[in-house]
């Protein structure tokens, strides 16, 4: 890097990303770039039916193809691979967990489920041979939607269950059914007595995230019984433990490496999937390296699907705009639920838990049911489960405002949580923040008062402008008290920091980023602590053979938990350096805290003439461990674990201004502005990229993307021709602003940023469109938000444009 900087701190400095040079010049190494001599290639044969019995599988023609090394079916591997569920990927929630293997056995449960696998000398031979496998099916009636799944005569997706309910529960009123009933009765009373009640059904379609790079795995089985697996994963340490259990291999003989470069993940690479398990098994069985690279069609059929919720909600409010009660009946479609860690239901459950959003709503009755269907299991997507509930709650705020004749921004102001820490009615903990401050910054950026005047003038001329807001309280690291029951995994962040005699730092962390800029951000944190340049720091991630245990790149952990662990480890080493300075310079009465680290120097704060270079001190401690301070040893390396006592949050406010053509339903996004509270921002450029990318994902989910199934459960959106995503011309300029407060529970006040940012988008956009179309009485209650639906709603209103 040519960039220079002569003083600390590095926090808040817009450093160019260390990753970008290799990524923009073709130097990135992705899973498909890894080359191992003698590698075989695996291809899956996937089900042509959504629900059918497997009567026979004839692979004789495939086995006869020159270059084919092996063909396996579910029956071949069921005694060699343990089925899921297994404890390491099993939540503690009282849900049903289906039993499944990497390949289907007896029957298939969704269109695209793996039925057989071909291993061949190259990918082309494997794909050709896969087409020759002949499968005889007995088609069964498909369960295509969650409501249909709950019908009395609906076929069972999992035949060892007595119905299709995977999870059902009430999230408010406590754990005792009697307390829940009393709470429900109180909510009923408040609704009956309210000045205004909004009742709506909201439907959010099945959509998700589409990373540039699909999934893949490369496994090597060593003669001594060691397994090395490169997997496109957000959680290599969790995958290692799960593979050990499923393949019956001692965990110390497995090394999982997430490629340093991954082309996006956004949650979809967080589950423990069936395909990498089979790749590892085949490498062991054949004693040859085996690789699988997922096609885009496979990806769209089998993963990347989330959202898919319906909410029947009632919101009661007083005449002054204060919300007095909320009752919500949520329904989620989990697909077949066969996905380790998340099982399809954890996302909608989490969304329901966060339904109250930024609002102080002490009296709510919120319950949820999640059904299994003959679709691919839901897999996590950015704004984990909360994308639908953000849409629901934020639309209700606008509907309450209109029923009362109030400005929607004012209803938000009157209901924001004001005092922290705060626990919402579902038990979710909010550590700190200033929601009103962050929101007021957005209102000022958009000049709400000025816009209302412009809107009125435009309507008089026959133009329909609208403004909409959406806000979101999002995860900023997930504490163990939440993550252990949710995923049976710890929440702490961990990092090892090692200094070398030349004053260089090496940071090791076990989570696996996928383009977020962790190498740069973590280097800046360490540089800020040690007073050296980020170029003097090397960050290693996602290798279970080199890094401390980490639960993965999830829940915006990097900017909160992982960065904090790096800072804590650095501070431990700085204290050690301080103790050596005190000893070597005979500084009576000095404390390690009396030394500052800046510009490559360690300076005694009481007399800045007393100093040593950072390099001099690292050389002394590592290379000359004689005449040591009492109780000290040589070397400069420390592993730190950081975890806040309670879950941490960040907060985002989004605003959109649109113009709608009532003759066609077409709308144009004139402005899109965000106001963010990420606490102390480590790198503004990285944050801006995170926010803008998240808004693009949110807009794409809201306006374009949709997984479509026919009545037989056949997926009709298995290519980027039929699964449309936003293109550059579809996306408006996005203005990112900040109005945050430092987090008091992290070492330097940072909050994580990346997890939930698409969440406010659908409400901001739908509220803006609804606001523009108030002369027609149109209110958006279903996604995706598309011109044909808007046009139809205008026509149903029976009101003509002026």
XYZ file of N, CA and C in Angstrom, residues 535-722:
564
model
N -0.179 -1.941 7.640
C 0.608 -2.763 6.725
C 1.567 -3.686 7.461
N 1.831 -3.390 8.730
C 2.725 -4.224 9.532
C 1.974 -5.315 10.281
N 0.744 -5.559 9.857
C -0.097 -6.546 10.540
C -0.664 -7.506 9.507
N -0.552 -8.790 9.779
C -1.102 -9.843 8.922
C -2.249 -10.502 9.661
N -3.388 -10.613 8.997
C -4.572 -11.220 9.603
C -4.839 -12.566 8.931
N -4.944 -13.605 9.728
C -5.262 -14.953 9.242
C -6.630 -15.344 9.789
N -7.489 -15.849 8.918
C -8.865 -16.140 9.316
C -9.252 -17.555 8.885
N -10.235 -18.106 9.588
C -10.992 -19.242 9.106
C -10.250 -20.541 8.877
N -9.200 -20.821 9.606
C -8.451 -22.069 9.460
C -8.399 -22.730 10.828
N -9.076 -23.859 10.969
C -9.146 -24.489 12.288
C -7.799 -25.006 12.762
N -6.833 -25.133 11.846
C -5.504 -25.567 12.248
C -4.626 -24.450 12.756
N -5.059 -23.189 12.610
C -4.214 -22.057 12.976
C -4.879 -21.076 13.921
N -6.184 -21.059 13.972
C -6.888 -19.984 14.665
C -7.618 -20.491 15.897
N -7.885 -19.607 16.857
C -8.680 -20.018 18.026
C -10.126 -20.283 17.625
N -10.815 -21.023 18.465
C -12.193 -21.406 18.154
C -13.077 -20.171 18.032
N -13.909 -20.190 16.989
C -14.885 -19.124 16.807
C -16.174 -19.709 16.262
N -17.292 -19.117 16.665
C -18.592 -19.633 16.234
C -18.980 -19.182 14.835
N -18.212 -18.300 14.225
C -18.461 -17.991 12.832
C -18.794 -16.539 12.568
N -18.797 -16.214 11.292
C -19.136 -14.871 10.849
C -20.652 -14.775 10.760
N -21.258 -14.455 11.879
C -22.711 -14.354 11.990
C -23.046 -13.213 12.941
N -24.251 -12.687 12.836
C -24.751 -11.762 13.839
C -23.918 -10.517 14.040
N -23.207 -10.053 12.998
C -22.391 -8.831 13.086
C -21.364 -8.926 14.205
N -20.745 -10.107 14.340
C -19.775 -10.336 15.420
C -18.445 -9.629 15.203
N -18.064 -9.419 13.940
C -16.691 -8.977 13.679
C -16.394 -7.606 14.268
N -17.285 -6.642 14.021
C -17.025 -5.294 14.498
C -17.255 -5.113 15.978
N -17.923 -6.065 16.595
C -18.183 -5.966 18.031
C -17.332 -6.975 18.791
N -17.635 -8.254 18.638
C -16.967 -9.267 19.453
C -15.540 -9.558 19.000
N -15.347 -9.819 17.707
C -14.005 -10.204 17.250
C -13.032 -9.043 17.362
N -13.446 -7.866 16.907
C -12.572 -6.693 17.024
C -12.253 -6.406 18.483
N -13.210 -6.617 19.363
C -12.959 -6.404 20.792
C -11.955 -7.407 21.329
N -12.057 -8.669 20.863
C -11.082 -9.673 21.298
C -9.684 -9.287 20.845
N -9.553 -8.765 19.627
C -8.250 -8.299 19.143
C -7.728 -7.188 20.045
N -8.584 -6.228 20.362
C -8.152 -5.113 21.207
C -7.735 -5.605 22.587
N -8.485 -6.537 23.164
C -8.137 -7.055 24.498
C -6.798 -7.780 24.453
N -6.578 -8.606 23.420
C -5.300 -9.311 23.305
C -4.152 -8.331 23.165
N -4.342 -7.292 22.365
C -3.293 -6.276 22.202
C -2.998 -5.583 23.527
N -4.024 -5.306 24.290
C -3.820 -4.598 25.547
C -3.087 -5.451 26.573
N -3.335 -6.741 26.545
C -2.575 -7.637 27.425
C -1.095 -7.580 27.063
N -0.795 -7.600 25.771
C 0.603 -7.531 25.338
C 1.204 -6.161 25.639
N 0.430 -5.120 25.513
C 0.937 -3.778 25.845
C 1.276 -3.674 27.331
N 0.450 -4.286 28.172
C 0.770 -4.269 29.601
C 2.080 -4.996 29.873
N 2.292 -6.094 29.153
C 3.552 -6.827 29.344
C 4.728 -5.975 28.897
N 4.582 -5.317 27.762
C 5.650 -4.426 27.296
C 5.887 -3.325 28.321
N 4.798 -2.791 28.897
C 4.939 -1.756 29.920
C 5.699 -2.261 31.142
N 5.419 -3.488 31.550
C 6.135 -4.033 32.713
C 7.627 -4.184 32.422
N 7.966 -4.573 31.216
C 9.389 -4.668 30.852
C 10.031 -3.284 30.812
N 9.300 -2.289 30.321
C 9.847 -0.926 30.309
C 10.134 -0.455 31.743
N 9.190 -0.697 32.624
C 9.374 -0.280 34.015
C 10.599 -0.961 34.609
N 10.755 -2.257 34.351
C 11.885 -3.007 34.890
C 13.196 -2.541 34.279
N 13.235 -2.448 32.952
C 14.497 -2.129 32.281
C 14.962 -0.712 32.568
N 14.031 0.219 32.757
C 14.389 1.623 32.945
C 14.321 2.045 34.409
N 14.031 1.056 35.295
C 13.986 1.327 36.740
C 13.071 2.509 37.065
N 11.846 2.449 36.561
C 10.888 3.536 36.751
C 10.054 3.245 38.001
N 10.566 3.657 39.133
C 9.876 3.407 40.402
C 8.515 4.087 40.401
N 7.510 3.353 40.847
C 6.161 3.905 40.953
C 5.376 3.924 39.662
N 5.993 3.518 38.561
C 5.288 3.523 37.273
C 4.356 2.323 37.172
N 3.322 2.477 36.348
C 2.360 1.414 36.062
C 2.340 1.161 34.558
N 1.990 -0.048 34.138
C 1.911 -0.305 32.697
C 0.989 0.669 31.962
N -0.054 1.161 32.643
C -0.973 2.105 32.002
C -0.332 3.458 31.740
N 0.873 3.692 32.260
C 1.548 4.978 32.079
C 2.233 5.093 30.716
N 2.102 4.086 29.861
C 2.804 4.110 28.584
C 1.812 4.245 27.434
N 2.171 5.081 26.485
C 1.368 5.241 25.275
C 2.107 4.614 24.108
N 1.334 4.139 23.146
C 1.870 3.480 21.957
C 1.410 4.283 20.739
N 2.351 4.936 20.081
C 2.016 5.751 18.917
C 3.251 5.956 18.064
N 3.034 6.019 16.764
C 4.115 6.312 15.818
C 5.304 5.390 15.986
N 5.043 4.126 16.319
C 6.116 3.154 16.460
C 6.940 3.328 17.707
N 6.440 4.090 18.670
C 7.169 4.367 19.903
C 6.338 3.954 21.113
N 7.043 3.511 22.168
C 6.411 3.282 23.468
C 6.930 4.387 24.380
N 6.011 5.282 24.808
C 6.411 6.522 25.472
C 5.871 6.537 26.900
N 6.741 6.933 27.841
C 6.345 7.079 29.242
C 5.562 8.384 29.379
N 4.289 8.285 29.770
C 3.406 9.454 29.748
C 3.863 10.538 30.721
N 4.575 10.163 31.815
C 4.994 11.172 32.790
C 6.227 11.945 32.343
N 6.932 11.401 31.377
C 8.135 12.071 30.848
C 8.336 11.556 29.433
N 7.873 12.318 28.435
C 7.908 11.795 27.057
C 9.322 11.719 26.487
N 10.330 12.130 27.260
C 11.705 11.885 26.832
C 12.112 10.437 27.084
N 11.342 9.764 27.910
C 11.625 8.358 28.185
C 10.797 7.520 27.235
N 11.470 6.874 26.321
C 10.766 6.105 25.300
C 11.663 5.032 24.731
N 11.065 4.039 24.129
C 11.754 3.024 23.358
C 10.930 2.774 22.097
N 11.591 2.357 21.065
C 10.827 2.024 19.864
C 10.073 0.717 20.090
N 8.965 0.589 19.404
C 8.164 -0.633 19.504
C 8.990 -1.839 19.077
N 9.783 -1.683 18.016
C 10.626 -2.783 17.536
C 11.651 -3.162 18.593
N 12.247 -2.181 19.233
C 13.252 -2.464 20.257
C 12.656 -3.297 21.383
N 11.448 -2.972 21.774
C 10.831 -3.707 22.883
C 10.432 -5.117 22.470
N 9.927 -5.302 21.254
C 9.581 -6.665 20.842
C 10.831 -7.525 20.713
N 11.919 -6.949 20.196
C 13.171 -7.699 20.116
C 13.663 -8.080 21.514
N 13.598 -7.141 22.421
C 14.113 -7.397 23.778
C 13.331 -8.545 24.444
N 12.001 -8.513 24.345
C 11.190 -9.487 25.080
C 11.248 -10.856 24.422
N 11.253 -10.880 23.083
C 11.204 -12.165 22.381
C 12.591 -12.791 22.242
N 13.606 -11.972 21.916
C 14.910 -12.508 21.570
C 15.915 -12.472 22.717
N 15.650 -11.638 23.751
C 16.622 -11.526 24.848
C 15.905 -11.717 26.195
N 15.367 -12.895 26.414
C 14.591 -13.143 27.649
C 15.497 -13.428 28.854
N 16.375 -12.481 29.144
C 17.219 -12.561 30.340
C 16.983 -11.299 31.157
N 17.364 -11.363 32.407
C 17.111 -10.242 33.318
C 15.655 -9.826 33.214
N 14.771 -10.786 33.487
C 13.348 -10.551 33.313
C 12.739 -9.917 34.562
N 11.669 -9.177 34.395
C 10.918 -8.731 35.578
C 10.407 -9.940 36.351
N 10.222 -9.817 37.639
C 9.760 -10.964 38.451
C 8.461 -11.545 37.888
N 8.454 -12.851 37.719
C 7.255 -13.546 37.261
C 7.006 -13.499 35.777
N 7.881 -12.851 35.014
C 7.648 -12.719 33.580
C 8.372 -13.811 32.803
N 7.932 -14.008 31.556
C 8.588 -14.930 30.635
C 8.782 -14.213 29.314
N 9.577 -14.784 28.449
C 9.771 -14.205 27.125
C 8.555 -14.457 26.245
N 8.598 -13.873 25.055
C 7.526 -14.079 24.093
C 6.416 -13.061 24.224
N 5.769 -12.783 23.070
C 4.667 -11.823 23.040
C 3.530 -12.416 22.209
N 2.688 -13.159 22.864
C 1.544 -13.770 22.197
C 0.443 -13.951 23.226
N -0.780 -13.634 22.809
C -1.897 -13.797 23.733
C -3.171 -14.094 22.962
N -3.978 -14.988 23.508
C -5.308 -15.270 22.970
C -6.339 -14.697 23.926
N -7.245 -13.897 23.382
C -8.278 -13.257 24.199
C -9.653 -13.705 23.730
N -10.542 -13.805 24.691
C -11.943 -14.114 24.413
C -12.779 -12.954 24.929
N -13.640 -12.449 24.073
C -14.476 -11.317 24.482
C -15.938 -11.671 24.326
N -16.702 -11.308 25.338
C -18.149 -11.454 25.225
C -18.820 -10.472 26.165
N -19.755 -9.708 25.623
C -20.558 -8.857 26.478
C -21.516 -9.730 27.279
N -21.872 -9.244 28.446
C -22.741 -10.042 29.317
C -24.104 -10.266 28.679
N -24.589 -9.281 27.950
C -25.884 -9.357 27.290
C -25.707 -9.068 25.801
N -26.689 -9.453 24.987
C -26.576 -9.171 23.550
C -26.446 -7.669 23.287
N -25.707 -7.344 22.243
C -25.505 -5.957 21.832
C -26.318 -5.676 20.565
N -26.617 -4.397 20.354
C -27.412 -4.014 19.185
C -26.745 -2.866 18.440
N -27.143 -2.706 17.180
C -26.931 -1.478 16.439
C -28.305 -1.023 15.949
N -28.374 0.147 15.343
C -29.674 0.708 14.964
C -29.545 1.426 13.638
N -30.517 1.172 12.753
C -30.514 1.773 11.426
C -31.862 2.406 11.138
N -31.819 3.577 10.523
C -33.024 4.254 10.046
C -32.860 4.516 8.552
N -33.857 4.122 7.773
C -33.817 4.311 6.327
C -34.988 5.173 5.900
N -34.758 5.999 4.886
C -35.819 6.822 4.323
C -35.753 6.826 2.813
N -36.928 6.732 2.182
C -37.007 6.734 0.720
C -38.018 7.773 0.274
N -37.706 8.433 -0.812
C -38.646 9.324 -1.500
C -38.872 8.762 -2.891
N -40.134 8.573 -3.255
C -40.462 7.964 -4.540
C -41.466 8.824 -5.294
N -41.534 8.572 -6.588
C -42.621 9.096 -7.399
C -43.286 7.921 -8.096
N -44.634 7.873 -8.034
C -45.399 6.763 -8.593
C -46.256 7.279 -9.745
N -46.267 6.528 -10.838
C -47.148 6.820 -11.961
C -48.403 5.973 -11.797
N -49.544 6.575 -11.453
C -50.745 5.770 -11.202
C -51.327 5.121 -12.454
N -50.911 5.567 -13.625
C -51.417 4.960 -14.853
C -50.771 3.608 -15.134
N -49.544 3.401 -14.615
C -48.813 2.169 -14.911
C -48.379 1.404 -13.666
N -48.386 2.053 -12.514
C -47.852 1.442 -11.303
C -46.342 1.525 -11.203
N -45.696 2.064 -12.206
C -44.245 2.222 -12.145
C -43.888 3.278 -11.099
N -42.772 3.041 -10.403
C -42.316 4.033 -9.430
C -40.817 4.244 -9.574
N -40.379 5.428 -9.234
C -38.976 5.807 -9.290
C -38.517 6.198 -7.891
N -37.389 5.648 -7.467
C -36.812 6.026 -6.178
C -35.972 7.284 -6.407
N -36.465 8.408 -5.913
C -35.775 9.680 -6.126
C -34.609 9.865 -5.165
N -34.794 9.438 -3.922
C -33.722 9.544 -2.923
C -33.799 8.343 -1.999
N -32.636 7.895 -1.551
C -32.588 6.871 -0.502
C -31.478 7.279 0.450
N -31.842 7.477 1.724
C -30.908 7.986 2.733
C -30.985 7.085 3.958
N -29.846 6.842 4.590
C -29.829 6.094 5.843
C -29.168 6.918 6.941
N -29.558 6.627 8.160
C -28.912 7.183 9.349
C -28.578 6.007 10.253
N -27.323 5.876 10.637
C -26.847 4.667 11.300
C -26.253 4.950 12.673
N -26.459 3.997 13.564
C -25.746 4.003 14.845
C -24.915 2.730 14.936
N -23.637 2.840 14.556
C -22.690 1.748 14.698
C -21.665 2.067 15.777
N -22.008 3.015 16.660
C -21.053 3.396 17.684
C -19.838 4.036 17.053
N -18.654 3.723 17.567
C -17.401 4.219 16.992
C -17.123 3.449 15.705
N -17.028 4.159 14.611
C -16.820 3.531 13.303
C -15.331 3.252 13.124
N -14.992 2.004 12.851
C -13.586 1.628 12.695
C -13.047 2.105 11.354
N -13.809 1.858 10.268
C -13.381 2.273 8.933
C -14.601 2.767 8.169
N -14.723 4.069 7.926
C -15.917 4.606 7.257
C -16.148 4.032 5.862
N -15.071 3.737 5.126
C -15.256 3.194 3.776
C -15.897 1.813 3.827
N -15.451 0.990 4.751
C -16.023 -0.349 4.879
C -17.486 -0.266 5.303
N -17.776 0.613 6.249
C -19.155 0.778 6.701
C -20.045 1.248 5.561
N -19.571 2.209 4.788
C -20.388 2.706 3.681
C -20.673 1.589 2.679
N -19.666 0.761 2.404
C -19.879 -0.369 1.514
C -20.873 -1.363 2.077
N -20.775 -1.618 3.393
C -21.722 -2.532 4.035
C -23.151 -2.017 3.897
N -23.345 -0.746 4.182
C -24.701 -0.184 4.154
C -25.239 -0.152 2.729
N -24.437 0.335 1.797
C -24.928 0.418 0.429
C -25.228 -0.966 -0.143
N -24.354 -1.923 0.117
C -24.617 -3.275 -0.358
C -25.868 -3.863 0.252
N -26.094 -3.601 1.535
C -27.286 -4.117 2.201
C -28.550 -3.495 1.636
N -28.507 -2.198 1.358
C -29.683 -1.552 0.781
C -29.983 -2.130 -0.595
N -28.940 -2.366 -1.385
C -29.154 -2.973 -2.704
C -29.799 -4.351 -2.553
N -29.289 -5.151 -1.600
C -29.914 -6.457 -1.359
C -31.369 -6.305 -0.952
N -31.636 -5.351 -0.070
C -33.006 -5.136 0.379
C -33.919 -4.690 -0.745
N -33.439 -3.784 -1.586
C -34.240 -3.345 -2.723
C -34.491 -4.488 -3.687
N -33.462 -5.301 -3.920
C -33.602 -6.426 -4.834
C -34.610 -7.433 -4.301
N -34.529 -7.739 -2.999
C -35.512 -8.629 -2.374
C -36.917 -8.063 -2.453
N -37.027 -6.765 -2.262
C -38.333 -6.127 -2.196
C -38.998 -6.016 -3.561
N -38.212 -5.720 -4.596
C -38.798 -5.377 -5.890
C -38.690 -6.471 -6.946
N -37.694 -7.341 -6.846
C -37.406 -8.226 -7.972
C -37.420 -9.708 -7.595
N -36.624 -10.086 -6.616
C -36.355 -11.508 -6.391
C -37.584 -12.233 -5.825
N -37.789 -13.455 -6.296
C -38.860 -14.288 -5.760
C -38.668 -15.728 -6.217
N -38.657 -16.648 -5.257
C -38.654 -18.074 -5.585
C -40.096 -18.502 -5.827
N -40.330 -19.051 -7.012
C -41.683 -19.380 -7.439
C -41.801 -20.893 -7.592
N -42.884 -21.444 -7.045
C -43.175 -22.874 -7.145
C -44.549 -23.048 -7.790
N -44.687 -24.100 -8.594
C -46.014 -24.388 -9.123
C -46.788 -25.259 -8.140
N -47.993 -25.670 -8.538
C -48.849 -26.411 -7.614
C -48.300 -27.779 -7.257
N -47.342 -28.274 -8.030
C -46.719 -29.569 -7.744
C -45.398 -29.431 -6.990
N -45.060 -28.210 -6.588
C -43.816 -27.983 -5.869
C -42.603 -27.881 -6.763
N -42.805 -27.833 -8.074
C -41.686 -27.652 -8.991
C -41.201 -26.204 -8.891
N -39.907 -26.042 -8.695
C -39.387 -24.689 -8.618
C -39.204 -24.136 -10.015
N -39.739 -22.945 -10.248
C -39.725 -22.338 -11.577
C -38.682 -21.231 -11.695
N -37.887 -21.040 -10.660
C -36.932 -19.920 -10.648
C -35.544 -20.454 -10.321
N -34.983 -21.227 -11.250
C -33.715 -21.911 -10.981
C -32.565 -21.368 -11.818
N -32.742 -20.183 -12.387
C -31.652 -19.538 -13.120
C -31.787 -18.034 -12.928
N -30.742 -17.307 -13.248
C -30.804 -15.854 -13.113
C -31.632 -15.222 -14.221
N -32.133 -16.027 -15.140
C -33.103 -15.542 -16.117
C -34.502 -15.498 -15.500
N -34.796 -16.473 -14.649
C -36.121 -16.537 -14.037
C -36.127 -16.046 -12.593
